[in-house]
CSV table of C-alpha atoms and ligand atoms in Angstrom, one decimal:
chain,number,residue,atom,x,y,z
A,629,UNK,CA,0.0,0.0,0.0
A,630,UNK,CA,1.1,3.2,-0.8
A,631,UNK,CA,1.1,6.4,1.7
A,632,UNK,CA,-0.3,9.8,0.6
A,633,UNK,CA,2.4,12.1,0.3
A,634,UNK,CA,2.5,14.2,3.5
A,635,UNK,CA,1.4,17.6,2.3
A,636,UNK,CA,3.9,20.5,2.9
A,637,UNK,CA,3.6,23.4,5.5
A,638,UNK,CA,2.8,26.8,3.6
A,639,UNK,CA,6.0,28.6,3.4
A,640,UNK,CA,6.0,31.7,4.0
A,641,UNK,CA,7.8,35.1,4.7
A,642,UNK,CA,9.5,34.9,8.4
A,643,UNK,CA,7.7,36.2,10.9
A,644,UNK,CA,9.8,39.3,11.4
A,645,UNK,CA,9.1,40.1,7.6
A,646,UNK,CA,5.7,39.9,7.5
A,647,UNK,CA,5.8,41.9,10.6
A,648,UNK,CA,8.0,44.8,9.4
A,649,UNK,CA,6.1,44.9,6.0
A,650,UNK,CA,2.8,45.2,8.1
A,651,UNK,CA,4.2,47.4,10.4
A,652,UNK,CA,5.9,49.5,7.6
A,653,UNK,CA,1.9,49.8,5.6
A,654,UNK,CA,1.0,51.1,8.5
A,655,UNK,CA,3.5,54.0,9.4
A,656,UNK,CA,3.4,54.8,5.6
A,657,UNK,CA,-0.4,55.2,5.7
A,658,UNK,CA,0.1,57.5,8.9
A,659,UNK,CA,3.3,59.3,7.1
A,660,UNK,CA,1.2,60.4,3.9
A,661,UNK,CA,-1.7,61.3,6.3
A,662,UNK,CA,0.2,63.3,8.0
A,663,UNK,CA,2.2,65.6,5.5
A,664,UNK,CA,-1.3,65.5,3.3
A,665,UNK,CA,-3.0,66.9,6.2
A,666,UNK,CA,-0.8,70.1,7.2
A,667,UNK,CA,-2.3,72.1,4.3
A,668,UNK,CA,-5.3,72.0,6.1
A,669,UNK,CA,-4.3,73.4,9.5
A,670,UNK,CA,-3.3,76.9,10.0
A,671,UNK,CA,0.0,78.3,9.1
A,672,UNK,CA,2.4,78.7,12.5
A,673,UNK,CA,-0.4,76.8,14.3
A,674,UNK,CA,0.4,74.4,17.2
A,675,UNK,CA,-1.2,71.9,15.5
A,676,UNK,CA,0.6,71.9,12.3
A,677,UNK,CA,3.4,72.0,13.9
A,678,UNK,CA,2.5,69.2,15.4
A,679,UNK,CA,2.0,66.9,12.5
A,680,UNK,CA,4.6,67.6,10.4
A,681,UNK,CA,6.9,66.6,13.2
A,682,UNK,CA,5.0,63.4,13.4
A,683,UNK,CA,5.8,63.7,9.7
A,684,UNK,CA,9.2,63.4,10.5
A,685,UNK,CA,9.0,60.5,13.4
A,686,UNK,CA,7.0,58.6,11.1
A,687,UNK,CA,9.6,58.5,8.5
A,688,UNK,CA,12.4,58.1,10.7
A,689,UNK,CA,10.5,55.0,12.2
A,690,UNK,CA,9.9,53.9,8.4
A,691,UNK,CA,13.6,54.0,8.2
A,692,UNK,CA,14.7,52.2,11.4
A,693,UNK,CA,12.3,49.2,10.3
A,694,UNK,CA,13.5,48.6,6.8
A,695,UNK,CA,17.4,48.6,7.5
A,696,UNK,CA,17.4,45.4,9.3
A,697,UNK,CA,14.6,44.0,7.2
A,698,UNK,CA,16.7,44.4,4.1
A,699,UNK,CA,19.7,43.0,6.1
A,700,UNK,CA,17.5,40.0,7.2
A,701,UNK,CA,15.9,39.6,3.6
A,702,UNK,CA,19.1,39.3,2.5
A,703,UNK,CA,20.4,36.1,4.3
A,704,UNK,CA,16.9,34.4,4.8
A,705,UNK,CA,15.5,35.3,0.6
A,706,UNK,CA,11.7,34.7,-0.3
A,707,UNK,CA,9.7,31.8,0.5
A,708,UNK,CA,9.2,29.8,-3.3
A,709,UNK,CA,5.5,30.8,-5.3
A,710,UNK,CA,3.6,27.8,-6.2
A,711,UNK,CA,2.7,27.7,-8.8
A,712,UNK,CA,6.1,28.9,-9.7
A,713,UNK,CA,5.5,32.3,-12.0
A,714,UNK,CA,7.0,33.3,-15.5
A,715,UNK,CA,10.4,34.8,-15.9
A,716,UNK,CA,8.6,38.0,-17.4
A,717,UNK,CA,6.6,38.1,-13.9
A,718,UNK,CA,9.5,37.2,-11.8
A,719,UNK,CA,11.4,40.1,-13.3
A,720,UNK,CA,8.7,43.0,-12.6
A,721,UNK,CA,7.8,41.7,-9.0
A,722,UNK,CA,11.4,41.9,-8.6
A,723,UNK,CA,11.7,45.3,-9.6
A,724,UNK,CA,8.4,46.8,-8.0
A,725,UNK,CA,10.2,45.4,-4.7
A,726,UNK,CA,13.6,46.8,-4.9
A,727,UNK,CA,12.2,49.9,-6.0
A,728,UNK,CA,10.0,50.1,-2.6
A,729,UNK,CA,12.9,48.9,-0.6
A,730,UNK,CA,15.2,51.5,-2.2
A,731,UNK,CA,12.1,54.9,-1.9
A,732,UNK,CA,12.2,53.0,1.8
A,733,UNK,CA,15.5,53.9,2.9
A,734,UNK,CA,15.9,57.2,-0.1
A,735,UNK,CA,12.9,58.8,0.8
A,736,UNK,CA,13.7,59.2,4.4
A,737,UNK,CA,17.2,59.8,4.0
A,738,UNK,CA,15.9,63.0,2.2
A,739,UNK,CA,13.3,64.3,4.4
A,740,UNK,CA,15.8,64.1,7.4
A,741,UNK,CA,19.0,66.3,4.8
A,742,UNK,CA,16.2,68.9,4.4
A,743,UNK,CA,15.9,69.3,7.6
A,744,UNK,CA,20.0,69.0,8.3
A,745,UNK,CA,20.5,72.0,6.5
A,746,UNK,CA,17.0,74.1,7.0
A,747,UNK,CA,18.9,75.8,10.2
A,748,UNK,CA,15.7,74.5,12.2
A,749,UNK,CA,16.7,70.7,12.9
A,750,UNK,CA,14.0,67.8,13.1
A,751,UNK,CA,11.5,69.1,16.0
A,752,UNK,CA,10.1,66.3,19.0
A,753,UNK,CA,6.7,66.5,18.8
A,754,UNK,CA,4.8,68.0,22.0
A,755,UNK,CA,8.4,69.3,23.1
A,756,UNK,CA,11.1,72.2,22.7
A,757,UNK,CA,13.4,69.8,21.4
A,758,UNK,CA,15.0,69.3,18.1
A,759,UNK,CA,18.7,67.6,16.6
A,760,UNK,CA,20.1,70.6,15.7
A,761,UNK,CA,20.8,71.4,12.4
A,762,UNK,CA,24.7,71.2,10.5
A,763,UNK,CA,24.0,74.0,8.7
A,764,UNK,CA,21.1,77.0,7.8
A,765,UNK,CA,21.2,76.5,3.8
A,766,UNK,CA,17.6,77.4,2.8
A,767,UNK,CA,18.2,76.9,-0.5
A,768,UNK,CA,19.6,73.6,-0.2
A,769,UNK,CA,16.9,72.8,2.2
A,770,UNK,CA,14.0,73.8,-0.1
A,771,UNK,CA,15.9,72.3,-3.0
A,772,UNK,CA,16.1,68.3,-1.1
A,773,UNK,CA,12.2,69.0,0.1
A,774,UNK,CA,10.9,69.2,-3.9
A,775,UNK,CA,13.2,66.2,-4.9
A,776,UNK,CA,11.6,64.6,-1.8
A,777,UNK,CA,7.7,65.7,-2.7
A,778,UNK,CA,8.4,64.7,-6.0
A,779,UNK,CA,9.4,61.0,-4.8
A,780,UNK,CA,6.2,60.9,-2.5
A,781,UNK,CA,4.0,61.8,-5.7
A,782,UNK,CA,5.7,59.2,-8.2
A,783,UNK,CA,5.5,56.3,-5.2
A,784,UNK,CA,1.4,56.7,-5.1
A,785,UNK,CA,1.3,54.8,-8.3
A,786,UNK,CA,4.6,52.6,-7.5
A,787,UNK,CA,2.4,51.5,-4.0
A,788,UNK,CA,-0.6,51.0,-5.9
A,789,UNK,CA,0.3,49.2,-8.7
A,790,UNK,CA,1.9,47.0,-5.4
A,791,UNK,CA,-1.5,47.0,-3.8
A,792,UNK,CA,-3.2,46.3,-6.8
A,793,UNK,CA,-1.0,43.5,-7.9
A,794,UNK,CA,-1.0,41.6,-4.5
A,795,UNK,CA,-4.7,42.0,-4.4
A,796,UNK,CA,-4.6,40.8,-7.8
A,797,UNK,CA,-3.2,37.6,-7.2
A,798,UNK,CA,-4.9,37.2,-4.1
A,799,UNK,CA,-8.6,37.4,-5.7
A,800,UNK,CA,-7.8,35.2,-8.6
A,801,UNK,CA,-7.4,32.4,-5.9
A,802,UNK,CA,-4.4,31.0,-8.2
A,803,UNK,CA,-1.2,31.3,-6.2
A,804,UNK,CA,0.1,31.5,-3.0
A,805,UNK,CA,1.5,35.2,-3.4
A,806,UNK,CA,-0.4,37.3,-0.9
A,807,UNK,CA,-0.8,33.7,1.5
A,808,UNK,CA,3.1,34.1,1.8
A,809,UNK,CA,3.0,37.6,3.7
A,810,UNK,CA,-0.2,36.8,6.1
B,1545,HEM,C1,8.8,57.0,4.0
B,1545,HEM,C2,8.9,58.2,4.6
B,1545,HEM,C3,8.4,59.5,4.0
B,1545,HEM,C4,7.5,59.8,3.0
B,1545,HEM,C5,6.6,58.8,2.2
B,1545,HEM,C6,7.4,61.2,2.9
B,1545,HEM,C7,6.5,61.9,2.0
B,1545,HEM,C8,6.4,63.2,1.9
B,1545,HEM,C9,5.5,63.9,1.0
B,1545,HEM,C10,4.6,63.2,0.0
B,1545,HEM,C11,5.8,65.2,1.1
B,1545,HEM,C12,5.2,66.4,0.3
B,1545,HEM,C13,3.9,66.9,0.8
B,1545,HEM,C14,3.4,68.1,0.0
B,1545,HEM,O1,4.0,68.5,-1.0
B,1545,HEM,O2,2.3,68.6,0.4
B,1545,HEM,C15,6.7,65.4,2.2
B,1545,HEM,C16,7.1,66.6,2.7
B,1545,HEM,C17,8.1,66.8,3.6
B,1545,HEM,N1,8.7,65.8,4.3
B,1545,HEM,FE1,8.5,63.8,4.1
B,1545,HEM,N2,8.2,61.8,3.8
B,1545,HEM,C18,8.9,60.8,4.5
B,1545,HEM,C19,9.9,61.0,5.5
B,1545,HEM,C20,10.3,62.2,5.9
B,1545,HEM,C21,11.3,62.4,7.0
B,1545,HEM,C22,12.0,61.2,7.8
B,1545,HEM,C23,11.4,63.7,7.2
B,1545,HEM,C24,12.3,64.5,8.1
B,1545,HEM,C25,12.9,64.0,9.2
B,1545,HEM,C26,10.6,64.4,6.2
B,1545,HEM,C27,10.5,65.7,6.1
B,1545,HEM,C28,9.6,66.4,5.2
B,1545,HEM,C29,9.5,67.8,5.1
B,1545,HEM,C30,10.4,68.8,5.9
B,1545,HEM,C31,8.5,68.1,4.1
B,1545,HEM,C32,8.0,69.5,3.6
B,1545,HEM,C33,6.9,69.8,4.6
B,1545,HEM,C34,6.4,71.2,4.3
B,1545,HEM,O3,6.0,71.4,3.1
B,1545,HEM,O4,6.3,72.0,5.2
B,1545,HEM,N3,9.9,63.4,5.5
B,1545,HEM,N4,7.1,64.2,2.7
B,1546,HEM,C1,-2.7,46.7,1.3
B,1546,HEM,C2,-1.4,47.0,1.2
B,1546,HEM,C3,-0.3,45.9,0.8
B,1546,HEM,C4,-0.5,44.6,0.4
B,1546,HEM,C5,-1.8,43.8,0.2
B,1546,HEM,C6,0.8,44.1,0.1
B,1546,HEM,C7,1.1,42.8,-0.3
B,1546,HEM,C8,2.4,42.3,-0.5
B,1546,HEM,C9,2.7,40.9,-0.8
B,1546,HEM,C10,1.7,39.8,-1.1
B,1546,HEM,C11,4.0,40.8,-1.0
B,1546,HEM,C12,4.8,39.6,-1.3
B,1546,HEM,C13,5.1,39.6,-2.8
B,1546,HEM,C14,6.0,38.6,-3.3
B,1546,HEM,O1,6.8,38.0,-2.6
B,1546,HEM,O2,6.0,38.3,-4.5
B,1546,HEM,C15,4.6,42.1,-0.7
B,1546,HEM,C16,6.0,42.4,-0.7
B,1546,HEM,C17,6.5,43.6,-0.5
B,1546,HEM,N1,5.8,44.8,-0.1
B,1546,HEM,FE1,3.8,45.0,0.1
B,1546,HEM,N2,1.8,45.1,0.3
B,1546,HEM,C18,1.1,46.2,0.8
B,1546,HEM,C19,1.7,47.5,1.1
B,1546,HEM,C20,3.0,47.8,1.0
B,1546,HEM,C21,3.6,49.1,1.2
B,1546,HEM,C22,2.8,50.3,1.6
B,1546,HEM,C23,4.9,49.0,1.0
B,1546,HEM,C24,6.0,50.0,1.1
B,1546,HEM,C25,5.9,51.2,0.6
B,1546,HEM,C26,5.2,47.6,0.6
B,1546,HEM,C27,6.4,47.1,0.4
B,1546,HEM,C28,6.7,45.8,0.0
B,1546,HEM,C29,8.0,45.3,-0.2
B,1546,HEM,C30,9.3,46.1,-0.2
B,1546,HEM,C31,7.9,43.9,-0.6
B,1546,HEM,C32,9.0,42.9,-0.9
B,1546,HEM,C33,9.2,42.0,0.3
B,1546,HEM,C34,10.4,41.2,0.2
B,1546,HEM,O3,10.8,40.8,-0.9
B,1546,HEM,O4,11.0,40.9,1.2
B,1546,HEM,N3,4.0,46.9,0.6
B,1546,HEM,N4,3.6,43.0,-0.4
């Protein structure tokens, strides 16, 4: 008599990835909220003030997730998709996901040099205190924040062609894509 073969455990990402990538959906959400929301509030207000310094914890937090993630991704790699996809499909999802890792660790990077140089440093919300600035080069300053905006415009469509792909795959019922990061 034959046995069944014993059916094999779902791989999928390691617990810390799955965490950090949830974790990291989150914060974004919450970083885009906030910056969207300034305009909104009243010029030299308390409460502005208030949320573009979250602004800037958010991101910083954003930051401090994805360097070990990367470093972690590196030695552990992806769990296999079964059915195993295309080459042609294999070579976008690999793209779409080292350009989010690299807008993850750019995009902060930025936000925190414009502030560097803006001769005002990166405020603590609900406090006097800020890390000082190197240097008061509003130019410079100004210059960094439009490359920055300009990233956070471009990477709506990069996230949601990455929403809308997962979801994709998820709804069609005919991988394990979206199972692998539950
Ligand atoms: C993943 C992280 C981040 C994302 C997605 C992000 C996104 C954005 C976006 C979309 C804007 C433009 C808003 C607009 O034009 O109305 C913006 C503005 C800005 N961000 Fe970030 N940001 C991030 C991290 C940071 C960090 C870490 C800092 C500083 C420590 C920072 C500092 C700034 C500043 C100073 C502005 C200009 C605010 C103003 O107009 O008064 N950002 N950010
Ligand atoms: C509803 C929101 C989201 C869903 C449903 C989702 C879903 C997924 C899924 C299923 C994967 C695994 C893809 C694969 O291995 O082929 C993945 C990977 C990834 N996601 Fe998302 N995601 C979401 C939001 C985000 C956001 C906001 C970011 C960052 C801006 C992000 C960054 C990444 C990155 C960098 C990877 C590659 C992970 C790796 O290779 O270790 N995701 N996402």
């Amino acid at each position: 008599m034959t046995t069944p073969p014993t059916p094999q455990p779902l791989q999928r990402y390691s617990r810390s990835q799955r965490r950090a990538h949830w974790w990291t959906f989150g914060l974004m959400v919450l970083t885009y909220a906030s910056i969207e929301s300034h305009g909104f509030l009243e010029r030299g207000s308390f409460a502005r003030l208030t949320v573009v310094q979250l602004h800037y914890w958010l991101g910083i937090a954003v930051l401090l997730i994805t360097l070990p993630r990367i470093a972690r991704r590196l030695r552990e790699g992806a769990p296999p998709i079964e059915p195993a996809p295309g080459a042609a499909a294999r070579l976008a999802s690999g793209a779409m996901h080292l350009a989010l890792f690299i807008f993850l660790v750019v995009q902060p990077l930025l936000g925190i040099a414009t502030r560097l140089v803006s001769g005002r440093g990166i405020g603590v919300p609900f406090t006097d205190w800020a890390i000082p600035s190197i240097t008061a080069d509003r130019a410079l300053s100004k210059a960094i924040e439009g490359v920055h905006g300009q990233i956070g415009t471009v990477f709506y469509a990069v996230i949601g062609l990455h929403i809308a792909a997962a979801l994709w795959h998820w709804l069609r019922g005919r991988d394990n894509v979206m199972q692998r990061m539950l």
